[in-house]
C-alpha cells in the first residue's frame, strides 16, 4: 500500500510538473499514460506467466468504437465515448478470452497475435468503412464535450491530461488491490505451478479468463483515450508492432507493482522522442536490442529493483 | 484447376517454412519468432544474388544456384547468430526466451529494411527460364507447378531419411523425446541443438528464396509468414513433421480456393482453419497425448 501511494504521488507530480513547465509536452504525456494503461494490461497477464503479442487489437477496437460513435452521434459526451469504447473491448475480451484461455505460453501468445492480424487485415481491406492503412487517412474523431462543457483545443488537452491521469491513478489503485486479492495472488501462482492450483480447487481457466478480461479492458480504456487525444484512429493501432511496444513497456516496468507500467511508459515515450531525432530509421532495431538487454540484465523490470531493495531491508512491509 | 495447382505450390512454400519452425521447436523447445525474418532475408538474399549473377549470364543453373546459395548462406549465418543469442538465455523463463526471439525479430526487420530498402524486389528469371507447360488447357509455369512442390517433397523425404537412418538424425530424435535421458546416454545435446537450429533456419530461408521469384518482396512479409507458419505448426501439433505437410497442404488449398471464390476472406482463411482445429483438438491434429508434468 505504501508503495502505491508513493508511486501515485510521484507519478502525478512528475506528469503535472512536466505539463506545467513545458506545455508542448502535454500530448506526449497523454500518450505515455495511455501506453502505460495498455502495458498494465500486459502486466496482468505477465503475472500469470502468459504473454500476448496481440493486445493492441483491444485498443484498436475501442478506438474504432469511439470514432464511429463520435461520427454517428456528434453530441455524445466524451465520458460516454470512453465508457462505451472500453465496454466494447471488455465484451470482445470476454468472447475471445473464453477461447484463448484454454492455451498457455506460446499458443496463447501466438493466438492473440493471429487474431490481431486478422483484425488488422480486415480493417485494411474494408478501407471504405475504416479509412484503410496509410497513416493519414484513418477515421476522424471529433472533439466531444466533456461533462457537457465544450472546450477549445488547448483546454481540451489539459482536461484530457487530467482525465487520463485520474484514470491511471484509479487503475493503479484498483489493479494493485486486485493483485493483493486472493484471485490476484492465485493468478500469480499460475505462473509457478498450475497443477497445484487446480488441486487447491481453483479453476485456472476461470482465473486466467478474469485476468484476460481485465487486461482487455485496460487496453480498451487506453485505446479509447488514445483515439480521443489523437483525434484520429487508423488500423495501425492494432498492428503487431503496437502490441510489441506494449510488451516492451510491460517488461521494462516489470510486473512487481502496477506503477511500474507507467514508469516504463514515461521512459519509453521520452526514449522514443529522442530516438526519433537521432536514429529515425532504426527505431525497431533499437527497441529489439533494448528488449534483449533488459531481459538479460533486469529480467523482472524496474519494479524488480524495488523488490530487491525491500529484500535487502530485511523484508519489512 | 488453377486454384488446385496454385494451392499446391503455395502449400509447398508454407510447408518448408513451417517445417523449419516445428523442427527447431521440437529440439530446443523455443518458438522462434525470428523465423519470419529468416524467411524474408532468405528471399531478399536470393533475389540480390540472382540480380548480381544475372549480369554474367542467365543460365538456369546460375539462377538456381543463386536461389539455393542465398538461402543456405542466410540460414547458416542467421541461425548461428540466433543460437548464440538464445544460449545466453537457456535457463530463463520460457516466456522470456520467447521475448528474446521477438526482440531479435524486430532487429532483423529493421536491418533488412536498412539493407534492402522499402521498394518491392521482384526477380523472376528462374520462372521464365523454366518455361511453361499446358495441363488440361491451362498454361502453367513449370516453376510453380513442378519445382516448388518438388522441392518441398524432396526436403521432406530427405529430412525423414536423415532423422531415421543417420546417427546424427537419431540423436536429434532422442533429444526431442527427452533431453535429460539423451544427455545421460552420452549425446552432446548442445551440438544437436546447434545443428537443429541451423537446419531449421536454412529451411526457413529456403522457403523465402523459393518464394522470391513469384512474389514481390516488401517489408512486412516476415510478420505475415511467421503467423501463417505458426498456424500450420499449431494446427498440426508442435513438433509434428508429417502433420505439418498435411496441414500445409490443407491451408494452401483452402487459401487458393478462397482467392477464386471469396477473395475478401483469403487472408483470414488460414486462421479460421487454425481456430477450428484448435477448438476441436487443442493440442493440434497429430499430437500424441503427453503426460502433464507436476
Coordinates of C-alpha atoms in Angstrom, one line a residue:
Chain A
X1 CA 0.0 0.0 0.0
X2 CA 2.8 2.4 0.9
X3 CA 4.4 1.9 -2.5
X4 CA 1.1 2.5 -4.2
X5 CA 0.8 5.9 -2.5
X6 CA 4.4 6.9 -3.1
X7 CA 4.1 5.8 -6.7
X8 CA 0.9 7.6 -7.3
X9 CA 2.1 10.8 -5.8
X10 CA 5.4 10.7 -7.7
X11 CA 3.6 9.9 -10.9
X12 CA 1.2 12.8 -10.6
X13 CA 3.9 15.2 -9.5
X14 CA 6.1 14.3 -12.5
X15 CA 3.3 14.4 -15.0
X16 CA 1.6 17.6 -13.8
X17 CA 5.0 19.3 -13.2
X18 CA 6.3 18.5 -16.7
X19 CA 3.0 19.6 -18.3
X20 CA 3.0 22.9 -16.4
X21 CA 6.7 23.6 -17.2
X22 CA 6.6 22.5 -20.9
X23 CA 3.0 22.9 -22.3
X24 CA 4.1 21.2 -25.6
X25 CA 4.7 18.0 -23.6
X26 CA 1.0 17.6 -22.8
X27 CA 0.2 15.4 -25.8
X28 CA 3.3 13.2 -25.4
X29 CA 2.4 12.8 -21.7
X30 CA -1.2 11.8 -22.5
X31 CA 0.1 9.3 -25.0
X32 CA 2.6 7.9 -22.5
X33 CA -0.1 7.4 -19.9
X34 CA -2.2 5.7 -22.5
X35 CA 0.7 3.4 -23.3
X36 CA 1.0 2.8 -19.5
X37 CA -2.6 1.7 -19.2
X38 CA -2.2 -0.8 -22.0
X39 CA 1.1 -2.0 -20.7
X40 CA -0.6 -2.6 -17.3
X41 CA -3.0 -4.9 -19.1
X42 CA 0.0 -6.9 -20.3
X43 CA 1.5 -6.9 -16.8
X44 CA -1.7 -8.6 -15.5
X45 CA -1.1 -11.4 -17.9
X46 CA 2.6 -11.4 -17.3
X47 CA 1.9 -12.1 -13.6
X48 CA 0.2 -15.3 -14.7
X49 CA 3.3 -16.2 -16.8
X50 CA 1.5 -15.5 -20.1
X51 CA 2.4 -13.1 -22.8
X52 CA 0.2 -11.7 -25.6
X53 CA 1.5 -10.4 -28.9
X54 CA -1.9 -9.1 -30.0
X55 CA -3.3 -6.9 -27.3
X56 CA -3.2 -3.8 -29.5
X57 CA -6.3 -5.2 -31.0
X58 CA -8.3 -4.2 -27.9
X59 CA -7.0 -0.7 -28.1
X60 CA -7.9 -0.7 -31.8
X61 CA -11.4 -2.0 -31.1
X62 CA -12.1 0.7 -28.5
X63 CA -10.6 3.4 -30.7
X64 CA -12.8 2.4 -33.6
X65 CA -15.9 2.3 -31.5
X66 CA -15.1 5.7 -30.2
X67 CA -14.6 7.0 -33.7
X68 CA -17.8 5.5 -35.0
X69 CA -19.9 6.8 -32.2
X70 CA -18.5 10.3 -32.4
X71 CA -19.3 10.4 -36.1
X72 CA -22.7 8.9 -35.8
X73 CA -23.7 10.8 -32.7
X74 CA -21.7 14.0 -32.6
X75 CA -23.4 15.2 -29.4
X76 CA -22.3 12.2 -27.3
X77 CA -20.2 13.2 -24.3
X78 CA -16.5 12.3 -24.0
X79 CA -17.1 10.3 -20.9
X80 CA -19.8 8.2 -22.6
X81 CA -17.5 7.7 -25.6
X82 CA -14.7 6.4 -23.4
X83 CA -17.1 4.2 -21.4
X84 CA -18.6 2.7 -24.5
X85 CA -15.3 2.1 -26.2
X86 CA -13.9 0.4 -23.1
X87 CA -17.1 -1.7 -22.8
X88 CA -16.7 -2.8 -26.4
X89 CA -13.2 -4.1 -25.6
X90 CA -14.4 -5.8 -22.5
X91 CA -17.1 -7.6 -24.4
X92 CA -14.6 -8.6 -27.1
X93 CA -12.2 -9.7 -24.4
X94 CA -14.8 -11.9 -22.8
X95 CA -15.6 -13.6 -26.1
X96 CA -12.0 -14.0 -27.3
X97 CA -10.8 -14.8 -23.8
X98 CA -13.2 -17.7 -23.5
X99 CA -11.4 -19.2 -26.4
X100 CA -7.7 -18.3 -25.8
X101 CA -7.6 -19.1 -22.0
X102 CA -7.5 -22.8 -23.0
X103 CA -4.0 -22.3 -24.2
X104 CA -0.7 -21.4 -22.5
X105 CA 2.5 -19.7 -23.3
X106 CA 3.4 -20.0 -27.0
X107 CA -0.1 -20.9 -28.1
X108 CA -1.6 -18.2 -26.0
X109 CA 0.8 -15.5 -27.3
X110 CA 0.6 -16.5 -30.9
X111 CA -3.2 -17.0 -31.0
X112 CA -3.6 -13.4 -29.8
X113 CA -1.2 -12.4 -32.5
X114 CA -3.1 -14.3 -35.1
X115 CA -6.4 -12.7 -34.1
X116 CA -5.0 -9.2 -34.0
X117 CA -3.5 -9.8 -37.5
X118 CA -7.0 -10.8 -38.7
X119 CA -8.5 -7.7 -37.3
X120 CA -5.7 -5.5 -38.8
X121 CA -6.0 -7.1 -42.3
X122 CA -9.8 -6.8 -42.2
X123 CA -9.6 -3.1 -41.2
X124 CA -7.2 -2.6 -44.1
X125 CA -9.3 -4.5 -46.6
X126 CA -12.6 -2.7 -45.8
X127 CA -11.0 0.7 -46.1
X128 CA -14.3 2.2 -47.4
X129 CA -15.5 1.9 -43.8
X130 CA -12.3 2.1 -41.8
X131 CA -10.1 4.6 -43.6
X132 CA -7.6 1.8 -44.5
X133 CA -3.9 1.7 -43.9
X134 CA -1.7 4.6 -44.8
X135 CA -1.4 6.7 -41.7
X136 CA -3.0 9.9 -42.8
X137 CA -6.4 8.6 -43.9
X138 CA -7.9 6.9 -40.9
X139 CA -11.2 7.7 -39.2
X140 CA -11.5 11.1 -37.7
X141 CA -12.7 11.6 -34.1
X142 CA -14.4 14.9 -33.4
X143 CA -13.7 16.8 -30.2
X144 CA -16.5 15.9 -27.9
X145 CA -17.8 17.8 -24.9
X146 CA -16.6 16.7 -21.5
X147 CA -19.5 16.5 -19.0
X148 CA -21.4 18.9 -21.2
X149 CA -18.6 21.5 -21.3
X150 CA -17.3 22.4 -24.8
X151 CA -13.6 23.1 -24.8
X152 CA -11.1 24.7 -27.2
X153 CA -8.1 22.6 -28.3
X154 CA -5.7 23.7 -25.6
X155 CA -8.3 23.4 -22.8
X156 CA -9.4 20.0 -24.1
X157 CA -5.9 18.7 -24.0
X158 CA -5.4 19.9 -20.4
X159 CA -8.7 18.4 -19.4
X160 CA -7.8 15.1 -21.2
X161 CA -4.4 15.0 -19.4
X162 CA -6.1 15.4 -16.0
X163 CA -8.7 12.8 -17.0
X164 CA -6.0 10.3 -18.2
X165 CA -4.0 10.9 -15.0
X166 CA -7.0 10.3 -12.8
X167 CA -7.9 7.2 -14.8
X168 CA -4.4 6.0 -14.4
X169 CA -4.3 6.6 -10.6
X170 CA -7.6 4.8 -10.1
X171 CA -6.5 1.9 -12.3
X172 CA -3.2 1.6 -10.4
X173 CA -5.1 1.5 -7.1
X174 CA -7.7 -0.9 -8.4
X175 CA -5.2 -3.2 -10.1
X176 CA -3.0 -3.2 -7.1
X177 CA -6.0 -4.2 -5.0
X178 CA -6.7 -7.0 -7.5
X179 CA -3.0 -8.2 -7.3
X180 CA -3.3 -8.4 -3.5
X181 CA -6.7 -10.1 -3.5
X182 CA -7.0 -13.9 -3.4
X183 CA -7.8 -14.0 -7.1
X184 CA -4.7 -11.9 -7.9
X185 CA -2.4 -14.0 -5.7
X186 CA -3.8 -17.2 -7.3
X187 CA -3.1 -15.7 -10.7
X188 CA 0.5 -15.3 -9.6
X189 CA 0.5 -18.9 -8.5
X190 CA -0.5 -20.0 -12.0
X191 CA 3.0 -19.0 -13.2
X192 CA 4.8 -21.3 -10.7
X193 CA 2.5 -24.3 -10.9
X194 CA -0.9 -24.5 -12.4
X195 CA -1.4 -28.1 -11.4
X196 CA -1.1 -27.4 -7.7
X197 CA -3.6 -24.5 -8.2
X198 CA -6.1 -26.9 -9.6
X199 CA -5.6 -29.3 -6.7
X200 CA -6.4 -26.5 -4.4
X201 CA -9.8 -26.4 -6.1
X202 CA -9.2 -23.2 -8.1
X203 CA -10.1 -23.2 -11.8
X204 CA -7.0 -22.0 -13.6
X205 CA -9.1 -21.3 -16.8
X206 CA -11.6 -19.1 -15.0
X207 CA -8.8 -17.3 -13.2
X208 CA -6.9 -16.6 -16.4
X209 CA -10.2 -15.5 -18.1
X210 CA -10.8 -12.9 -15.4
X211 CA -7.2 -11.6 -15.8
X212 CA -7.7 -11.6 -19.6
X213 CA -10.9 -9.6 -19.5
X214 CA -9.2 -7.2 -17.1
X215 CA -6.3 -6.8 -19.4
X216 CA -8.5 -6.4 -22.5
X217 CA -10.5 -3.7 -20.6
X218 CA -7.3 -1.8 -19.7
X219 CA -6.1 -1.9 -23.3
X220 CA -9.6 -0.8 -24.4
X221 CA -9.5 2.2 -22.0
X222 CA -6.1 3.1 -23.3
X223 CA -7.3 2.8 -26.9
X224 CA -10.4 5.0 -26.3
X225 CA -8.3 7.7 -24.6
X226 CA -5.7 7.4 -27.3
X227 CA -8.3 7.8 -30.1
X228 CA -9.8 10.9 -28.4
X229 CA -6.5 12.6 -27.8
X230 CA -5.1 11.9 -31.3
X231 CA -8.4 12.8 -33.0
X232 CA -7.7 10.0 -35.4
X233 CA -7.9 6.2 -35.4
X234 CA -6.1 4.1 -38.0
X235 CA -5.7 0.3 -38.4
X236 CA -2.1 0.8 -37.3
X237 CA -3.4 1.0 -33.8
X238 CA -3.9 -2.8 -34.0
X239 CA -0.7 -3.7 -35.7
X240 CA 1.6 -6.2 -34.1
X241 CA 4.3 -3.6 -33.7
X242 CA 2.0 -1.7 -31.3
X243 CA 1.4 -4.9 -29.3
X244 CA 5.2 -5.3 -29.3
X245 CA 5.5 -1.8 -27.8
X246 CA 3.0 -2.7 -25.0
X247 CA 5.0 -5.9 -24.2
X248 CA 8.2 -3.9 -24.3
X249 CA 6.9 -1.3 -21.7
X250 CA 5.5 -4.1 -19.5
X251 CA 8.9 -5.8 -19.5
X252 CA 10.7 -2.5 -18.8
X253 CA 8.4 -1.7 -15.9
X254 CA 8.2 -5.2 -14.6
X255 CA 5.3 -7.0 -13.0
X256 CA 6.2 -6.3 -9.4
X257 CA 3.9 -3.3 -9.0
X258 CA 1.1 -1.6 -11.0
X259 CA 3.0 1.7 -11.1
X260 CA 5.9 0.0 -13.0
X261 CA 3.9 0.0 -16.3
X262 CA 3.5 3.8 -16.1
X263 CA 7.1 4.5 -15.2
X264 CA 8.1 2.3 -18.1
X265 CA 5.7 4.1 -20.4
X266 CA 7.1 7.5 -19.5
X267 CA 10.7 6.4 -20.0
X268 CA 9.7 4.7 -23.3
X269 CA 7.9 7.8 -24.6
X270 CA 10.9 10.0 -23.9
X271 CA 13.3 7.5 -25.3
X272 CA 11.1 7.4 -28.4
X273 CA 11.1 11.2 -28.7
X274 CA 14.9 11.4 -28.7
X275 CA 15.4 8.3 -30.7
X276 CA 13.1 9.6 -33.4
X277 CA 15.5 12.5 -33.9
X278 CA 18.8 10.6 -33.6
X279 CA 18.1 7.3 -35.4
X280 CA 14.9 7.7 -37.3
X281 CA 15.3 4.6 -39.5
X282 CA 16.4 2.2 -36.8
X283 CA 13.7 2.5 -34.3
X284 CA 12.6 -1.1 -34.2
X285 CA 16.2 -2.2 -34.1
X286 CA 16.9 -0.1 -31.0
X287 CA 13.7 -1.4 -29.4
X288 CA 14.5 -5.0 -30.1
X289 CA 18.1 -4.6 -28.9
X290 CA 17.0 -2.8 -25.7
X291 CA 14.4 -5.5 -25.1
X292 CA 17.1 -8.2 -25.2
X293 CA 19.4 -6.2 -22.9
X294 CA 16.7 -5.6 -20.4
X295 CA 15.8 -9.3 -20.3
X296 CA 19.5 -10.1 -19.8
X297 CA 20.3 -7.7 -17.0
X298 CA 16.9 -6.9 -15.5
X299 CA 14.6 -9.8 -16.1
X300 CA 12.0 -8.5 -13.5
X301 CA 12.0 -5.0 -14.8
X302 CA 12.3 -1.7 -12.9
X303 CA 9.9 -2.8 -10.1
X304 CA 12.1 -5.8 -9.7
X305 CA 14.7 -3.4 -8.3
X306 CA 12.2 -2.3 -5.7
X307 CA 11.7 -5.8 -4.5
X308 CA 15.4 -6.4 -4.3
X309 CA 15.7 -3.3 -2.1
X310 CA 12.9 -4.5 0.0
X311 CA 14.6 -7.8 0.5
X312 CA 17.8 -6.1 1.4
X313 CA 16.0 -4.1 4.0
X314 CA 15.1 -7.3 5.7
X315 CA 11.6 -7.9 4.3
X316 CA 9.7 -5.3 6.1
X317 CA 6.1 -4.4 4.9
Chain B
X1 CA -7.9 -26.5 -61.6
X2 CA -5.8 -23.4 -61.5
X3 CA -6.7 -23.0 -57.8
X4 CA -5.6 -26.5 -57.1
X5 CA -2.2 -26.0 -58.6
X6 CA -1.8 -22.6 -57.0
X7 CA -2.7 -24.2 -53.7
X8 CA -0.2 -27.0 -54.0
X9 CA 2.6 -24.6 -54.9
X10 CA 1.7 -22.3 -52.1
X11 CA 1.5 -25.2 -49.7
X12 CA 5.0 -26.3 -50.7
X13 CA 6.4 -22.9 -49.6
X14 CA 4.3 -22.9 -46.4
X15 CA 5.5 -26.4 -45.6
X16 CA 9.2 -25.5 -45.9
X17 CA 8.9 -22.6 -43.6
X18 CA 6.7 -24.3 -41.1
X19 CA 8.9 -27.3 -41.1
X20 CA 11.9 -25.2 -40.0
X21 CA 9.8 -23.7 -37.2
X22 CA 8.5 -27.0 -35.9
X23 CA 11.9 -28.7 -36.2
X24 CA 13.5 -26.1 -34.1
X25 CA 10.7 -26.2 -31.5
X26 CA 11.0 -30.0 -31.3
X27 CA 14.5 -29.9 -30.1
X28 CA 15.1 -26.6 -28.4
X29 CA 11.5 -26.1 -27.1
X30 CA 11.6 -22.5 -28.2
X31 CA 9.2 -21.0 -30.7
X32 CA 11.5 -18.9 -32.9
X33 CA 9.5 -15.7 -33.7
X34 CA 12.5 -14.5 -35.7
X35 CA 11.8 -17.3 -38.1
X36 CA 9.7 -14.9 -40.1
X37 CA 12.6 -12.7 -40.8
X38 CA 14.7 -15.7 -41.8
X39 CA 12.1 -16.2 -44.5
X40 CA 12.2 -12.6 -45.6
X41 CA 16.0 -12.4 -45.5
X42 CA 16.3 -15.7 -47.4
X43 CA 14.1 -14.2 -50.1
X44 CA 16.0 -10.9 -50.3
X45 CA 19.4 -12.6 -50.3
X46 CA 18.3 -14.9 -53.1
X47 CA 16.9 -12.0 -55.1
X48 CA 20.1 -10.0 -54.7
X49 CA 22.3 -12.9 -55.6
X50 CA 20.1 -13.6 -58.6
X51 CA 20.4 -10.0 -59.8
X52 CA 24.1 -10.0 -59.3
X53 CA 24.7 -13.3 -61.1
X54 CA 22.1 -12.4 -63.8
X55 CA 24.5 -9.9 -65.2
X56 CA 27.1 -12.5 -66.0
X57 CA 24.9 -14.9 -67.9
X58 CA 21.4 -16.1 -67.5
X59 CA 21.5 -19.8 -67.4
X60 CA 19.1 -21.8 -65.4
X61 CA 21.8 -23.3 -63.3
X62 CA 23.1 -19.9 -62.3
X63 CA 19.7 -18.7 -61.2
X64 CA 19.0 -21.9 -59.3
X65 CA 22.4 -21.7 -57.7
X66 CA 21.6 -18.1 -56.6
X67 CA 18.4 -19.2 -55.0
X68 CA 19.9 -22.1 -53.1
X69 CA 23.1 -20.4 -52.3
X70 CA 21.3 -17.3 -50.9
X71 CA 19.1 -19.5 -48.7
X72 CA 21.8 -21.6 -47.3
X73 CA 24.1 -18.7 -46.6
X74 CA 21.4 -16.7 -44.8
X75 CA 20.3 -19.8 -42.9
X76 CA 23.8 -20.6 -41.6
X77 CA 24.7 -17.1 -40.7
X78 CA 21.4 -16.0 -39.0
X79 CA 20.9 -19.5 -37.5
X80 CA 24.3 -19.3 -35.8
X81 CA 23.7 -15.8 -34.5
X82 CA 20.3 -16.7 -33.1
X83 CA 21.6 -19.8 -31.5
X84 CA 24.4 -18.0 -29.8
X85 CA 22.0 -15.4 -28.6
X86 CA 19.5 -17.8 -27.2
X87 CA 22.2 -19.8 -25.5
X88 CA 22.7 -16.8 -23.2
X89 CA 19.1 -17.2 -22.0
X90 CA 19.0 -21.0 -21.8
X91 CA 17.8 -21.4 -18.2
X92 CA 15.5 -18.4 -18.1
X93 CA 11.7 -18.4 -18.1
X94 CA 10.3 -19.7 -21.4
X95 CA 8.3 -16.5 -21.8
X96 CA 11.5 -14.5 -21.6
X97 CA 13.1 -16.7 -24.3
X98 CA 10.1 -16.2 -26.5
X99 CA 10.5 -12.4 -26.0
X100 CA 14.2 -12.6 -26.9
X101 CA 13.3 -14.1 -30.2
X102 CA 10.7 -11.4 -30.6
X103 CA 13.4 -8.8 -29.9
X104 CA 15.6 -10.5 -32.5
X105 CA 12.8 -10.4 -34.9
X106 CA 12.4 -6.6 -34.5
X107 CA 16.2 -6.2 -35.0
X108 CA 16.2 -8.3 -38.2
X109 CA 13.1 -6.5 -39.6
X110 CA 14.9 -3.2 -39.4
X111 CA 18.3 -4.5 -40.6
X112 CA 16.5 -5.9 -43.6
X113 CA 14.8 -2.6 -44.3
X114 CA 18.2 -0.8 -44.0
X115 CA 19.9 -3.2 -46.4
X116 CA 17.2 -3.7 -49.0
X117 CA 15.1 -0.6 -48.6
X118 CA 11.3 -0.5 -48.8
X119 CA 10.9 -0.8 -52.5
X120 CA 9.5 -4.1 -53.6
X121 CA 12.0 -6.6 -55.1
X122 CA 11.0 -8.7 -58.0
X123 CA 13.3 -11.2 -59.6
X124 CA 11.6 -13.8 -61.8
X125 CA 14.4 -15.0 -64.1
X126 CA 14.1 -18.6 -62.9
X127 CA 10.4 -18.7 -63.6
X128 CA 10.9 -17.7 -67.2
X129 CA 13.8 -20.0 -67.8
X130 CA 11.9 -23.0 -66.7
X131 CA 9.2 -22.3 -69.2
X132 CA 5.6 -23.2 -69.1
X133 CA 3.6 -26.3 -69.6
X134 CA 0.0 -26.9 -70.5
X135 CA -2.2 -29.0 -68.3
X136 CA -5.8 -29.6 -69.2
X137 CA -6.0 -26.5 -71.2
X138 CA -4.4 -24.3 -68.6
X139 CA -1.0 -22.8 -69.2
X140 CA 1.1 -23.0 -66.1
X141 CA 4.6 -22.1 -65.2
X142 CA 6.9 -25.1 -64.6
X143 CA 8.5 -23.4 -61.6
X144 CA 5.3 -23.3 -59.6
X145 CA 3.9 -26.5 -61.0
X146 CA 6.8 -28.8 -60.6
X147 CA 9.8 -27.2 -58.9
X148 CA 8.3 -25.7 -55.7
X149 CA 6.2 -28.7 -54.7
X150 CA 9.0 -31.0 -55.9
X151 CA 11.5 -29.2 -53.6
X152 CA 9.1 -29.4 -50.7
X153 CA 8.6 -33.1 -51.1
X154 CA 12.3 -33.7 -51.6
X155 CA 13.2 -31.8 -48.4
X156 CA 10.5 -33.8 -46.6
X157 CA 11.9 -37.1 -47.7
X158 CA 15.4 -36.1 -47.1
X159 CA 14.7 -35.0 -43.6
X160 CA 12.8 -38.2 -42.9
X161 CA 15.7 -40.2 -44.1
X162 CA 18.1 -38.1 -42.1
X163 CA 16.2 -38.4 -38.9
X164 CA 15.6 -42.2 -39.2
X165 CA 18.7 -43.5 -40.8
X166 CA 21.7 -41.5 -39.8
X167 CA 23.3 -41.4 -36.4
X168 CA 23.0 -37.6 -36.1
X169 CA 19.4 -37.7 -37.0
X170 CA 18.6 -40.3 -34.4
X171 CA 20.4 -38.3 -31.8
X172 CA 18.1 -35.4 -32.7
X173 CA 15.1 -37.6 -32.3
X174 CA 16.4 -38.8 -29.0
X175 CA 16.9 -35.2 -27.7
X176 CA 13.4 -34.3 -28.9
X177 CA 11.9 -37.1 -26.8
X178 CA 13.8 -36.5 -23.6
X179 CA 16.7 -34.2 -23.3
X180 CA 17.8 -35.4 -19.9
X181 CA 17.9 -39.1 -20.8
X182 CA 19.5 -38.3 -24.1
X183 CA 22.3 -36.4 -22.4
X184 CA 22.7 -39.2 -19.9
X185 CA 23.3 -41.6 -22.8
X186 CA 26.2 -39.5 -23.9
X187 CA 24.6 -37.4 -26.6
X188 CA 26.0 -33.9 -26.9
X189 CA 22.7 -32.0 -26.6
X190 CA 24.4 -28.7 -27.2
X191 CA 25.8 -29.8 -30.6
X192 CA 22.4 -31.3 -31.5
X193 CA 20.6 -28.1 -30.6
X194 CA 23.0 -26.1 -32.7
X195 CA 22.7 -28.3 -35.7
X196 CA 18.9 -28.3 -35.5
X197 CA 18.8 -24.6 -35.3
X198 CA 20.9 -24.1 -38.4
X199 CA 19.0 -26.7 -40.3
X200 CA 15.7 -25.1 -39.2
X201 CA 16.9 -21.7 -40.1
X202 CA 18.0 -22.9 -43.6
X203 CA 14.6 -24.4 -44.2
X204 CA 13.0 -21.1 -43.3
X205 CA 15.2 -19.1 -45.6
X206 CA 14.9 -21.7 -48.3
X207 CA 11.2 -21.1 -48.2
X208 CA 11.8 -17.4 -48.7
X209 CA 14.2 -18.0 -51.5
X210 CA 11.8 -20.2 -53.4
X211 CA 9.0 -17.7 -52.8
X212 CA 11.1 -14.7 -54.1
X213 CA 10.7 -15.3 -57.9
X214 CA 6.9 -15.5 -57.7
X215 CA 6.1 -12.9 -55.0
X216 CA 7.3 -9.4 -54.7
X217 CA 9.5 -8.8 -51.6
X218 CA 8.2 -6.0 -49.4
X219 CA 8.8 -5.1 -45.8
X220 CA 6.4 -6.9 -43.6
X221 CA 6.3 -10.3 -45.3
X222 CA 8.2 -11.7 -42.4
X223 CA 5.5 -10.9 -39.9
X224 CA 2.8 -12.4 -42.2
X225 CA 4.8 -15.5 -42.7
X226 CA 5.6 -16.2 -39.1
X227 CA 2.0 -16.1 -38.2
X228 CA 0.9 -18.2 -41.1
X229 CA 3.5 -20.8 -40.5
X230 CA 2.6 -20.8 -36.8
X231 CA -0.9 -21.5 -37.9
X232 CA 0.3 -24.6 -39.8
X233 CA 2.5 -25.7 -36.9
X234 CA -0.1 -25.2 -34.3
X235 CA -2.8 -27.0 -36.2
X236 CA -0.5 -29.9 -36.9
X237 CA 0.7 -30.1 -33.4
X238 CA 4.1 -28.6 -32.3
X239 CA 7.0 -30.8 -33.5
X240 CA 5.0 -32.9 -35.9
X241 CA 6.8 -33.1 -39.3
X242 CA 4.4 -35.2 -41.3
X243 CA 1.4 -33.4 -39.8
X244 CA 2.9 -30.1 -40.9
X245 CA 2.9 -31.4 -44.5
X246 CA -0.7 -32.3 -44.4
X247 CA -1.9 -29.2 -42.8
X248 CA 0.2 -27.0 -45.1
X249 CA -1.5 -28.7 -48.0
X250 CA -4.9 -28.1 -46.4
X251 CA -4.3 -24.5 -45.7
X252 CA -2.6 -23.8 -49.0
X253 CA -5.5 -25.4 -50.9
X254 CA -8.2 -23.7 -48.8
X255 CA -6.5 -20.3 -49.3
X256 CA -6.2 -20.6 -53.1
X257 CA -9.8 -21.7 -53.5
X258 CA -10.7 -18.8 -51.4
X259 CA -8.9 -16.5 -53.8
X260 CA -11.1 -17.6 -56.6
X261 CA -14.4 -17.9 -54.7
X262 CA -14.4 -15.3 -51.9
X263 CA -11.3 -13.0 -52.3
X264 CA -12.1 -10.9 -49.3
X265 CA -11.7 -13.8 -47.0
X266 CA -8.4 -15.0 -48.4
X267 CA -6.2 -13.6 -45.6
X268 CA -8.5 -14.8 -42.9
X269 CA -8.8 -18.4 -44.1
X270 CA -5.7 -19.9 -42.5
X271 CA -6.7 -18.5 -39.2
X272 CA -10.2 -19.9 -39.5
X273 CA -8.8 -23.3 -40.1
X274 CA -6.4 -23.0 -37.2
X275 CA -9.2 -21.8 -34.8
X276 CA -11.5 -24.7 -35.9
X277 CA -8.8 -27.3 -35.5
X278 CA -7.7 -25.9 -32.1
X279 CA -11.3 -25.8 -30.9
X280 CA -11.7 -29.5 -31.6
X281 CA -8.2 -30.7 -30.7
X282 CA -6.4 -28.1 -28.5
X283 CA -3.1 -29.9 -28.9
X284 CA -3.2 -30.0 -32.7
X285 CA -4.3 -32.7 -35.1
X286 CA -1.4 -35.1 -35.0
X287 CA 0.0 -34.8 -31.5
X288 CA 0.3 -37.8 -29.3
X289 CA -1.1 -37.1 -25.9
X290 CA 1.6 -36.2 -23.4
X291 CA 1.5 -36.7 -19.6
X292 CA 1.4 -33.4 -17.8
X293 CA 4.3 -32.8 -15.5
X294 CA 3.7 -31.8 -12.0

